Coordinates of C-alpha atoms in Angstrom, one line a residue:
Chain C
X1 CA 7.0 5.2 -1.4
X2 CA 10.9 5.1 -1.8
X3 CA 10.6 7.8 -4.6
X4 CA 9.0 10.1 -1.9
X5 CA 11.4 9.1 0.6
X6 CA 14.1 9.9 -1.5
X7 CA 12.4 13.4 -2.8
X8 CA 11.6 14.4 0.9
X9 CA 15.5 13.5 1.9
X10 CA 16.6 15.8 -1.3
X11 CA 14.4 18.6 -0.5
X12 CA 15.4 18.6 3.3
X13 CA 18.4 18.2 2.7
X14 CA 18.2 21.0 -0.1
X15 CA 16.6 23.3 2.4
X16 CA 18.5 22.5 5.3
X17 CA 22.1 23.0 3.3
X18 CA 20.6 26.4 2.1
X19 CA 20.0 27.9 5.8
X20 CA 23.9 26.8 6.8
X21 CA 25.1 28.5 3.9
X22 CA 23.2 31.8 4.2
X23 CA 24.0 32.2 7.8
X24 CA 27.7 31.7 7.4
X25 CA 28.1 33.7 4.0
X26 CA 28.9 37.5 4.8
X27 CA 26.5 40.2 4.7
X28 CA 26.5 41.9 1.4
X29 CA 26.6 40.7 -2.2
X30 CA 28.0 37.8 -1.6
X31 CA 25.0 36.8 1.0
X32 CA 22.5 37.4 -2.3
X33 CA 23.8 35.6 -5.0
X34 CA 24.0 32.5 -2.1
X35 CA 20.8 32.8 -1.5
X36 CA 19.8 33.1 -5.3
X37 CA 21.6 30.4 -5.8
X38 CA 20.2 28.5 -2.8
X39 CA 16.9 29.5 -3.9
X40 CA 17.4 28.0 -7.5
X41 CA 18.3 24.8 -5.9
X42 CA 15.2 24.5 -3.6
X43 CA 13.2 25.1 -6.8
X44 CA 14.6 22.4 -8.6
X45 CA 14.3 20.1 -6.0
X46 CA 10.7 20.8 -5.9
X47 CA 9.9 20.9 -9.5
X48 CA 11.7 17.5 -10.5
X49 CA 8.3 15.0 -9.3
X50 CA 6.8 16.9 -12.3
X51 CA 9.5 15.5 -15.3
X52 CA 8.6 12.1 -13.5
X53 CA 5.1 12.1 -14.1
X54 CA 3.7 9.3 -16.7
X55 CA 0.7 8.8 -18.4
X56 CA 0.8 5.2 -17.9
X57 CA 1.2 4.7 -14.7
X58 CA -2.9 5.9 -13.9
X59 CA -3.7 4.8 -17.4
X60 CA -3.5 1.0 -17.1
X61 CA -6.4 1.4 -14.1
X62 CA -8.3 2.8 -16.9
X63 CA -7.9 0.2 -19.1
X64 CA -8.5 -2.9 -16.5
X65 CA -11.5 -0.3 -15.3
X66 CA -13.8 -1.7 -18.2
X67 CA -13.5 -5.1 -17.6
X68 CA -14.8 -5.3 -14.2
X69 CA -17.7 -3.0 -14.9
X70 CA -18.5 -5.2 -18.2
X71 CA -18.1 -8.4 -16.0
X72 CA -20.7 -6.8 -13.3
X73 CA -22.9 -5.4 -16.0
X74 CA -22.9 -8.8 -17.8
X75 CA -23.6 -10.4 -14.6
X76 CA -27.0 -8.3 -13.7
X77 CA -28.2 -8.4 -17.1
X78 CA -28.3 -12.4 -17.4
X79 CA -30.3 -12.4 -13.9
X80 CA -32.3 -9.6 -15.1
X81 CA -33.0 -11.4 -17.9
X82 CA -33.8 -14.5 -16.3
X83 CA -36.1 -13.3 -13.5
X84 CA -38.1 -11.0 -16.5
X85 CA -38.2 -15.1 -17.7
X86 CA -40.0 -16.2 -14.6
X87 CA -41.9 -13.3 -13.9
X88 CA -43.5 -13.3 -17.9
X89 CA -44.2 -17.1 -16.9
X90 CA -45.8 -16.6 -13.7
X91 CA -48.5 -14.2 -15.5
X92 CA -49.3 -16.1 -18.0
X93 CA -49.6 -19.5 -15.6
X94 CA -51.9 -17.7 -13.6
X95 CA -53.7 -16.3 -16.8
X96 CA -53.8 -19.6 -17.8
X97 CA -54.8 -21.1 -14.7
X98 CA -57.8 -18.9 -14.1
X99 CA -59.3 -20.4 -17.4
X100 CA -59.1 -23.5 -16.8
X101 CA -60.3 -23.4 -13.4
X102 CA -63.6 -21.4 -15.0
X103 CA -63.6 -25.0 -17.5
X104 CA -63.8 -27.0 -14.1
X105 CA -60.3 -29.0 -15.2
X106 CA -56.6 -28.1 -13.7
X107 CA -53.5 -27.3 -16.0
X108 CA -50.0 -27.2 -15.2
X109 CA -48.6 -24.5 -18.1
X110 CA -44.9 -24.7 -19.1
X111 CA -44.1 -21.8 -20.9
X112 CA -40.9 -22.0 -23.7
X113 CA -39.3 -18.6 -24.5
X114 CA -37.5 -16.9 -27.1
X115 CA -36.2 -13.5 -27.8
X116 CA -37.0 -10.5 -29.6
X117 CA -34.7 -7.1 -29.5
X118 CA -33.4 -8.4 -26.5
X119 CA -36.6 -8.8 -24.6
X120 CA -37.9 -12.1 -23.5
X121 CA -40.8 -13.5 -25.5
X122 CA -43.3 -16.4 -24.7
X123 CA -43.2 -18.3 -27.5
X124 CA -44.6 -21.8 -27.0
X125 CA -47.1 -23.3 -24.1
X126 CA -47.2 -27.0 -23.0
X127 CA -50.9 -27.7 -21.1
X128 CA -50.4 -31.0 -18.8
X129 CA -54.1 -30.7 -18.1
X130 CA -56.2 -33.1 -16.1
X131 CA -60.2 -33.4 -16.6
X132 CA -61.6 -34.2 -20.4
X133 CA -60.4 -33.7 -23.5
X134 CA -62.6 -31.3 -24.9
X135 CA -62.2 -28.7 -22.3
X136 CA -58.3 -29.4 -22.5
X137 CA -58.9 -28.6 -26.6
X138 CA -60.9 -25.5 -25.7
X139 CA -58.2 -24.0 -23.2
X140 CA -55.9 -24.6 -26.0
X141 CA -57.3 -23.0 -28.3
X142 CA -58.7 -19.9 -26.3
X143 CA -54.4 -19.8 -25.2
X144 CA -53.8 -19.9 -28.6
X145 CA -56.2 -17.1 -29.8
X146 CA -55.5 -14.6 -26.5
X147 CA -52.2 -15.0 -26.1
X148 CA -51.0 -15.4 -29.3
X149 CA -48.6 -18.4 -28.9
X150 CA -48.8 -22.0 -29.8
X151 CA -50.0 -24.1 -27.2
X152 CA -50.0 -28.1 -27.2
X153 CA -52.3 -30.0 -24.4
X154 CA -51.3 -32.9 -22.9
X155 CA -53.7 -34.9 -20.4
X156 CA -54.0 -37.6 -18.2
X157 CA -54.5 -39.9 -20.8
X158 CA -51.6 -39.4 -22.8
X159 CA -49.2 -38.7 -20.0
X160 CA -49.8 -42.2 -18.3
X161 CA -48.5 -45.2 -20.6
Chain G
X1 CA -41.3 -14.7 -7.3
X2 CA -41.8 -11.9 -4.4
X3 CA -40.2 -8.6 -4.6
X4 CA -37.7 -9.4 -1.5
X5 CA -36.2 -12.6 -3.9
X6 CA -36.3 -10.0 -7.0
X7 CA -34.1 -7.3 -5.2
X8 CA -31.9 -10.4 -3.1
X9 CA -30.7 -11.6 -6.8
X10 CA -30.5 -8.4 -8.2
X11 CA -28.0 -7.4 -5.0
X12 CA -25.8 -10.0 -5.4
X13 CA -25.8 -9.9 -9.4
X14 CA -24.9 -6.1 -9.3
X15 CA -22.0 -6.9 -6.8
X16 CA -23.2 -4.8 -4.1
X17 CA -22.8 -7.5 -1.9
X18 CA -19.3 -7.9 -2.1
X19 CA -18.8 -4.2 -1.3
X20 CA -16.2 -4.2 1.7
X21 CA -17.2 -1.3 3.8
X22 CA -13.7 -0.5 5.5
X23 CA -14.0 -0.7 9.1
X24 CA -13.5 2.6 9.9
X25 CA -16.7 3.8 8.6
X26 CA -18.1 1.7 10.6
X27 CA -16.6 3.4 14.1
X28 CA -18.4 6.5 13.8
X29 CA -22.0 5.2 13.5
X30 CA -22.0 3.4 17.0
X31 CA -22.0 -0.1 15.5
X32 CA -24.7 0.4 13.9
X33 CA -25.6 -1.2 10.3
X34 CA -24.4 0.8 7.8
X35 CA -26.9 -1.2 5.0
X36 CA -30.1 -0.8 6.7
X37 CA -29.7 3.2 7.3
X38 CA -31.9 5.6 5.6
X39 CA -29.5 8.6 4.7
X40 CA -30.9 11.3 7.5
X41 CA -30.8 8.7 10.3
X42 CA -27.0 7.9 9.2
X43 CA -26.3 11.3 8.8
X44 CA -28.0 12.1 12.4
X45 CA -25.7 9.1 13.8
X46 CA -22.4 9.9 11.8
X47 CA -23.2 13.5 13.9
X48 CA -23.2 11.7 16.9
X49 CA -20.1 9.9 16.6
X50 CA -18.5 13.2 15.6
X51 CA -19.7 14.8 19.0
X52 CA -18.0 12.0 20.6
X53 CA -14.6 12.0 18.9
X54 CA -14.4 15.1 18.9
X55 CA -12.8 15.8 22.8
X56 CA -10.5 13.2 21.4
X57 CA -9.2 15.3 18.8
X58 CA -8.7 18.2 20.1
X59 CA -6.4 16.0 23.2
X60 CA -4.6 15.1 20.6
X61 CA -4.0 18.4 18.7
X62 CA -3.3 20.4 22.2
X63 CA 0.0 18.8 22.7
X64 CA 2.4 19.7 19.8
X65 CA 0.2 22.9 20.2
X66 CA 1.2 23.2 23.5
X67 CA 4.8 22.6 23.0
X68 CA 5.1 25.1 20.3
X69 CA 3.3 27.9 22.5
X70 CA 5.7 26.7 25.8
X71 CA 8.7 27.4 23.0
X72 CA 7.4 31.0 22.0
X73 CA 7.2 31.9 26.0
X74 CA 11.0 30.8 26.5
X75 CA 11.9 32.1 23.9
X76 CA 10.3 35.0 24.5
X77 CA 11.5 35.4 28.2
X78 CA 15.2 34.9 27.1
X79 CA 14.5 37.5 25.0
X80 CA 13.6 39.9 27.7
X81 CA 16.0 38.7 30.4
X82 CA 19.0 38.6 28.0
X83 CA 18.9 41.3 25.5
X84 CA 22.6 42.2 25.9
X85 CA 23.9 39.0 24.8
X86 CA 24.3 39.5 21.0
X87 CA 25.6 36.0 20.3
X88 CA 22.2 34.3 22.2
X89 CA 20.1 36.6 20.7
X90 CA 21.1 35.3 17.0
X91 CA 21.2 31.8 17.5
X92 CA 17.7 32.0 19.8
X93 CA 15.6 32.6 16.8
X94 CA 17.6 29.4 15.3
X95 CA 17.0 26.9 18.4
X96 CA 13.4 28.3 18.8
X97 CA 12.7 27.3 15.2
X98 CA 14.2 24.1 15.3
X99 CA 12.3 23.3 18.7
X100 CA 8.6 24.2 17.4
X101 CA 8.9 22.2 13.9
X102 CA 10.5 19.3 16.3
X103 CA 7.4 19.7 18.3
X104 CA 4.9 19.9 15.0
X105 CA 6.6 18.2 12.2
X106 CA 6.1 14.6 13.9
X107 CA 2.8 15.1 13.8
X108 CA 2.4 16.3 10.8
X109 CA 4.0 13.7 8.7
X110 CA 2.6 10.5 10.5
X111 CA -1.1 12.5 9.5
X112 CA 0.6 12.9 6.0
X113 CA 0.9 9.0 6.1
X114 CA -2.3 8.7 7.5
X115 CA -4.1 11.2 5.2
X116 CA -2.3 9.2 1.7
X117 CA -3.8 6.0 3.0
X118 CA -7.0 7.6 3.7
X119 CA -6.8 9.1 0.1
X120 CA -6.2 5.3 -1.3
X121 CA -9.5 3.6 1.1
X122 CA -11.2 6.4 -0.6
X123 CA -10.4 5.6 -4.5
X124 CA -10.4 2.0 -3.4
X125 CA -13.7 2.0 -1.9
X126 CA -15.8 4.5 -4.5
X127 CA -14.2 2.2 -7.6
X128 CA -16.1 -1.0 -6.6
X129 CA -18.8 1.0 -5.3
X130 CA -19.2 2.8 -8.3
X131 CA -19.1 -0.8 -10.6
X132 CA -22.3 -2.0 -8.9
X133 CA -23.9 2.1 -9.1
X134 CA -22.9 1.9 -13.4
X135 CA -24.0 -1.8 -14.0
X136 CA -27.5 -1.1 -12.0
X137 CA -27.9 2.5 -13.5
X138 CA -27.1 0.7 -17.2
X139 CA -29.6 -1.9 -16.2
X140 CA -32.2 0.8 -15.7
X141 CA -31.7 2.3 -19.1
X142 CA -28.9 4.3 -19.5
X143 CA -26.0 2.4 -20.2
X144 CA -23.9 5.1 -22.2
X145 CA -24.4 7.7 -19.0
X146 CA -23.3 5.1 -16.9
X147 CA -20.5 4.0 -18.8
X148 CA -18.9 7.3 -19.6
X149 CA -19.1 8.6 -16.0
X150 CA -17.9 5.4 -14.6
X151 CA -14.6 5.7 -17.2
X152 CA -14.6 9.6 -15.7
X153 CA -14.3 8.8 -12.4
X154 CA -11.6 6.1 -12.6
X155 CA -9.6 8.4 -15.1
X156 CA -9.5 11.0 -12.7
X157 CA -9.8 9.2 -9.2
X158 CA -6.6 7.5 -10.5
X159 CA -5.3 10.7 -11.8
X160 CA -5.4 12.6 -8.4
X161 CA -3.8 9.7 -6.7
X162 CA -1.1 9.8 -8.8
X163 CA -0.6 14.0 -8.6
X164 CA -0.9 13.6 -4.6
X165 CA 1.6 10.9 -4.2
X166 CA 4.0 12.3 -7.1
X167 CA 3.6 16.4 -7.0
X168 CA 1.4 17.6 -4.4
X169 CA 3.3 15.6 -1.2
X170 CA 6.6 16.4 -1.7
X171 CA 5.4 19.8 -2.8
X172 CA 3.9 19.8 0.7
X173 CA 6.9 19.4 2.2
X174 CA 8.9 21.4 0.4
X175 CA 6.3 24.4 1.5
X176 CA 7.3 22.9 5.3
X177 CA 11.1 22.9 5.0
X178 CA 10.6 26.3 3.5
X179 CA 8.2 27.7 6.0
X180 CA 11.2 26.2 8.6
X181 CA 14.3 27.8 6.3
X182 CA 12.3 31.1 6.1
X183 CA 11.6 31.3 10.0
X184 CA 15.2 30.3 11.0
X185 CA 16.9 32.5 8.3
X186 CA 14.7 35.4 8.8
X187 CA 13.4 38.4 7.0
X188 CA 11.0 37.1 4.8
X189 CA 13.2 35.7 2.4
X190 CA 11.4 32.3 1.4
X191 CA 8.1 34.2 2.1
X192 CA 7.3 34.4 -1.6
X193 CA 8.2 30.7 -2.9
X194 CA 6.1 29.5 0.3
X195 CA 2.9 31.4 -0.4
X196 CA 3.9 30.2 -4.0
X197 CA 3.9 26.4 -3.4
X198 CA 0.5 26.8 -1.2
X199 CA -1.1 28.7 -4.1
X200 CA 0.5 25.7 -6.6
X201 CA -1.6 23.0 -4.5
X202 CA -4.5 24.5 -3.6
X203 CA -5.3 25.6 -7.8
X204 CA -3.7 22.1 -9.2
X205 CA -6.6 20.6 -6.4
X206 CA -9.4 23.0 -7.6
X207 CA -8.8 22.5 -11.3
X208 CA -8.8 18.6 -11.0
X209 CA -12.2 18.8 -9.6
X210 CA -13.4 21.8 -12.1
X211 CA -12.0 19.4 -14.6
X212 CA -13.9 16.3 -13.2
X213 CA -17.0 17.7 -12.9
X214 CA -17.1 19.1 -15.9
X215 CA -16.2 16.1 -17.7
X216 CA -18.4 14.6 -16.2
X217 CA -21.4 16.8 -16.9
X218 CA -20.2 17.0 -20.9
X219 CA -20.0 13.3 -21.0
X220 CA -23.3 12.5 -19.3
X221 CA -25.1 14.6 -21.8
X222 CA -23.4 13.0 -24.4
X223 CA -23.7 9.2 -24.0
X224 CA -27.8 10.3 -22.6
X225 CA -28.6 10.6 -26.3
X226 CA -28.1 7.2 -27.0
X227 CA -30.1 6.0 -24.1
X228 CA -33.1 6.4 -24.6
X229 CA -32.9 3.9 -27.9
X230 CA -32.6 1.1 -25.6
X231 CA -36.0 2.0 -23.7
X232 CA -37.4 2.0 -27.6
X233 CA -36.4 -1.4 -28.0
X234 CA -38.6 -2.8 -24.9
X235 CA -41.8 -0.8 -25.6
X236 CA -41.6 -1.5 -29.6
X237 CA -41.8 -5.7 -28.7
X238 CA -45.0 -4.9 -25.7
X239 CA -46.9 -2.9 -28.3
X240 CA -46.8 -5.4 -31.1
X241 CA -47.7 -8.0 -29.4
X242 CA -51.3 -9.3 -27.8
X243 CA -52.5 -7.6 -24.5
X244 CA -51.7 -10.4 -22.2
X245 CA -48.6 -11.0 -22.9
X246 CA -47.8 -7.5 -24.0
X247 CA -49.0 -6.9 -20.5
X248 CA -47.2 -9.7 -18.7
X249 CA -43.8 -8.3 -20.4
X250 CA -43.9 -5.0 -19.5
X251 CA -45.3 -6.1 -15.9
X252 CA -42.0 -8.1 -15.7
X253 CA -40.1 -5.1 -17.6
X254 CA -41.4 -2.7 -14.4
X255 CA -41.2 -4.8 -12.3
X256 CA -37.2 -5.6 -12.9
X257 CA -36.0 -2.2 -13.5
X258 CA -37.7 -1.2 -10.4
X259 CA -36.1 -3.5 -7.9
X260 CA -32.7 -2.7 -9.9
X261 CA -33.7 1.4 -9.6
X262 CA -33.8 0.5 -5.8
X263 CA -30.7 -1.7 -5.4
X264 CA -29.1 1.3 -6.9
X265 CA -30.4 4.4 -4.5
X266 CA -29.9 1.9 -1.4
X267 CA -26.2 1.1 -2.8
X268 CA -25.5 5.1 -3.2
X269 CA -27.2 5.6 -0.1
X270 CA -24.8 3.1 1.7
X271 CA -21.9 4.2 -0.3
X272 CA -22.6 8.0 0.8
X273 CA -22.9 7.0 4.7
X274 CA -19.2 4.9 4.2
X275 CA -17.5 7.7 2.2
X276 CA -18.5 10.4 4.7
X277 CA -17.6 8.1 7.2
X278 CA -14.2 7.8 5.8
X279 CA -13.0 10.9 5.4
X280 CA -14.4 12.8 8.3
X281 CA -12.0 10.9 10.7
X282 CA -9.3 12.6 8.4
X283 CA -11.2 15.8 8.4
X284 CA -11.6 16.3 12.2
X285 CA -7.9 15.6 13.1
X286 CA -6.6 17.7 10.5
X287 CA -9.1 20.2 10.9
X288 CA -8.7 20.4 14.4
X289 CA -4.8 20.8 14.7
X290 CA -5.0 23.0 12.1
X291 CA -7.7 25.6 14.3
X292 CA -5.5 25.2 17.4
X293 CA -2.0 25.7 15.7
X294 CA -4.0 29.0 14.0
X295 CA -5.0 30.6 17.4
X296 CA -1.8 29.8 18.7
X297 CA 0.4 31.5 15.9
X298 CA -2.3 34.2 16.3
X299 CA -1.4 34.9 19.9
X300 CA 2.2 34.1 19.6
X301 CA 3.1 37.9 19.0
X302 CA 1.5 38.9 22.5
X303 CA 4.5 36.6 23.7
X304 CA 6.8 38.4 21.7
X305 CA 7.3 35.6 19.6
X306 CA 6.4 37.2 16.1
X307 CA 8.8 35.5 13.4
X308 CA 7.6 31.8 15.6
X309 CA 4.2 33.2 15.3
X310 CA 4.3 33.1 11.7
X311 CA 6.1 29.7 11.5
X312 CA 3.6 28.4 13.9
X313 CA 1.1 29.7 11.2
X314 CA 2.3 28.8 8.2
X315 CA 2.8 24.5 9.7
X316 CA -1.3 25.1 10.3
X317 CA -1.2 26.3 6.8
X318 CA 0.6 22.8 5.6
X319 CA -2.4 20.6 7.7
X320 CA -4.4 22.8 6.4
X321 CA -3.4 21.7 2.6
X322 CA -3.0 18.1 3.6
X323 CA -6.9 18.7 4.5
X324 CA -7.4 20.1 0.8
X325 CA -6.3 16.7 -0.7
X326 CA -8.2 14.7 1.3
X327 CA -11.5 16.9 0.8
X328 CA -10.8 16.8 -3.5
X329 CA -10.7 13.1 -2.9
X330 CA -13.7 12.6 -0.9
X331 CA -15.6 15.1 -3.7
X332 CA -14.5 13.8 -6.3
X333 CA -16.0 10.2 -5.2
X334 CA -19.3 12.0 -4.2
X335 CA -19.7 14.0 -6.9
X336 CA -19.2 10.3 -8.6
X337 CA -21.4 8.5 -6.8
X338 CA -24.4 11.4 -7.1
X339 CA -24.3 11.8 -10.2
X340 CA -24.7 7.5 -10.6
X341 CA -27.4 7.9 -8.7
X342 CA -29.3 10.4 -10.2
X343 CA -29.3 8.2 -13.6

């Protein structure tokens, strides 16, 4: 701001000087080459914020620019990440769930995850089922074969010491 | 997990929570919430608070209007009553320019002051709103597009900052002290380098914007290509892997890029409302002096005040360029902020 206080002052004062001048200087030649004169000082007065100008006063915005949007971007994707996570395990529990109920025992699923090309992938189950052991072995291994993933059950039997 | 605890997390993750709406925006739409407008029911509203304002801004505009007009008549009378005093009728052109840009020239820098800082809430505003519009639009699958136009926009928002503050102010100016010099000297002299320096900031304006846009547009296209291998990526795991959980992953995949999809269009949505807001204040006080000032340089010759006519003119002409700057600004960041959207 003091550079354009200091431009408007020279270009004012410029201008101001210029109109003093013309109307005191006689009519005739002389009264033209003031006011070329004049006129070449106005311009130059003008013209001179242009030399000023310099690349890196805008470009360091630039650079600091891609940070915060990286820092943002980073941010989104982790909680995108994470709620595709819960939303992967809430399908599945309720898959899962919906079988055992049909085998007449409940399961509490915990689903472990990897990752493949970026995307979230179930890769391990752990049944804490309660009701018998051989309908615990059969949702295992009907999890196994449908879904695909490894699946361990755990009942009542071995949870309690 | 319900959609409203999808969309909550996604809002904060994206950053559009810690968007600071500057209170300004918030005058014109009756204190109303800014976040929970749809964009026709802000729009209707904005209206409203323009209709409003508006008396307000022409009060404001009538009085160095006023004065300039009450100069031309005095001037004009002096003329008529006083035609044989030779030394009066040199000097009256003199004191009669000298009184006008006294009357107009106050209020035209303290608006040139209040049109740079409106300039800077703009950039200021449209940079973090466009961070949270390129990380959501990269989340929904085009991370080049979003990244390129985001780099465009802070390039050149920062670009035209620089150029207002550095060549096109003082330029601005310079066209007023010449406008002044030209009235009090007379004869047209300064005429030309006047028209010149108007010309200068109007096309050094337009081609910024030309230049934007079409930067933008290039580099959109460009950095698209490359987006649509990411989308690849996603559907490659569902279809090699067992129905259910093929199924369950894309549910998720949908289901994610959909609440993100609509934390974006209600952040653009928002950001549109506040940037309209914004700069309309600017436009309606600029705009308005800049009408009155016109009609009265218009009628200023039926007072006999031609050469204070034209002076009375050509200061319109100088709100009417501080207006230019503030509309490239407010473009450029909705040009921005559209085209983030429409990713």
């Amino acid at each position: 701001m003091e550079f354009l206080g200091s431009w408007v002052i020279g270009i004012t004062a410029a201008a101001l000087i210029l109109s003093a001048v013309l109307a005191l200087a006689p009519e005739g030649s002389a009264k033209r080459v003031v006011r070329l004169a004049g006129g070449a000082c106005v311009l130059l007065a003008v013209f001179l914020p242009i030399a000023g100008l310099d690349a890196d006063d805008f470009l360091p915005a630039a650079y600091a620019a891609p940070d915060e949007y990286a820092e943002t971007m980073g941010e989104l994707e982790r909680t995108n990440y994470e709620l595709q996570k819960t939303i992967i395990e809430q399908r599945i529990s309720s898959y899962i769930q919906a079988k055992a109920d049909a085998l007449g025992i409940s399961a509490a699923p915990t689903v472990s995850f990897g990752e493949r090309d970026g995307v979230p992938f179930p890769t391990a189950v752990v049944l804490d089922c309660s009701g018998g052991e051989s309908a615990a072995d059969e949702l295992r291994g009907y999890v196994e074969q449908e879904l695909g993933i490894d699946c361990a059950a755990r009942t009542e039997k071995e949870l309690t010491p | 997990m319900n959609e409203q605890t999808i969309y909550r997390e996604q809002y904060v993750a994206s950053g559009a929570e810690s968007i600071e709406i500057p209170a300004e925006a918030y005058d014109l739409f009756g204190g109303a919430d800014i976040n929970s407008l749809e964009l026709d029911e802000g729009f209707r509203l904005l209206g409203q608070g323009i209709g409003q304002g508006l008396g307000g801004y022409f009060k404001q505009a009538a009085l160095p209007a006023v004065s300039a007009l009450m100069v031309v008549l005095l001037c004009g009378m002096a003329e008529t009553m006083f035609p044989e005093r030779e030394r009066t009728m040199k000097v009256l052109p003199l004191v009669g320019t000298l009184a006008i840009t006294a009357a107009v020239c106050g209020d035209l820098f303290a608006l040139v002051g209040s049109g740079r800082s409106a300039v800077e809430t703009l950039s200021t505003f449209s940079k973090s709103l466009l961070a949270t519009l390129a990380a959501t639009g990269a989340a929904v699958g085009a991370p080049g597009g979003a990244s390129a136009r985001y780099l465009a926009a802070i390039v050149f928002s920062d670009a035209l900052i620089t150029v207002i503050d550095r060549v096109l102010i003082p330029a601005l100016m310079a066209y007023v002290l010449v406008c002044v010099a030209d009235a009090a000297i007379g004869g047209d002299t300064l005429g030309g380098l006047a028209k010149f320096l108007k010309t200068a900031v109007v096309t050094v304006l337009t081609l910024i914007i030309t230049g934007f846009t079409i930067y933008l547009t290039v580099s959109g296209i460009v950095a698209g290509g490359a987006d649509a291998l990411t989308i690849k990526a996603t559907k490659t795991v569902i279809s090699n892997t067992v129905p259910v959980v093929g199924g369950a992953i894309a549910d998720a995949s949908e289901t994610v890029i959909a609440s993100t999809r609509l934390v974006k269009n209600t952040t653009g949505v928002v950001g549109i409302l506040a940037l309209a807001a914004i700069a309309v204040g600017s436009f309606l006080r600029l705009g308005v002096r800049y009408l009155v000032l016109k009609t009265v340089g218009a009628v200023s010759p039926l007072a006999g005040g031609g050469r204070l006519g034209k002076l009375i003119e050509n200061l319109a002409g100088a709100f009417g360029i501080l207006l230019g700057m503030i509309a490239a600004s407010a473009l450029m960041a909705l040009i921005a902020v559209v085209a983030m959207i429409s990713l």
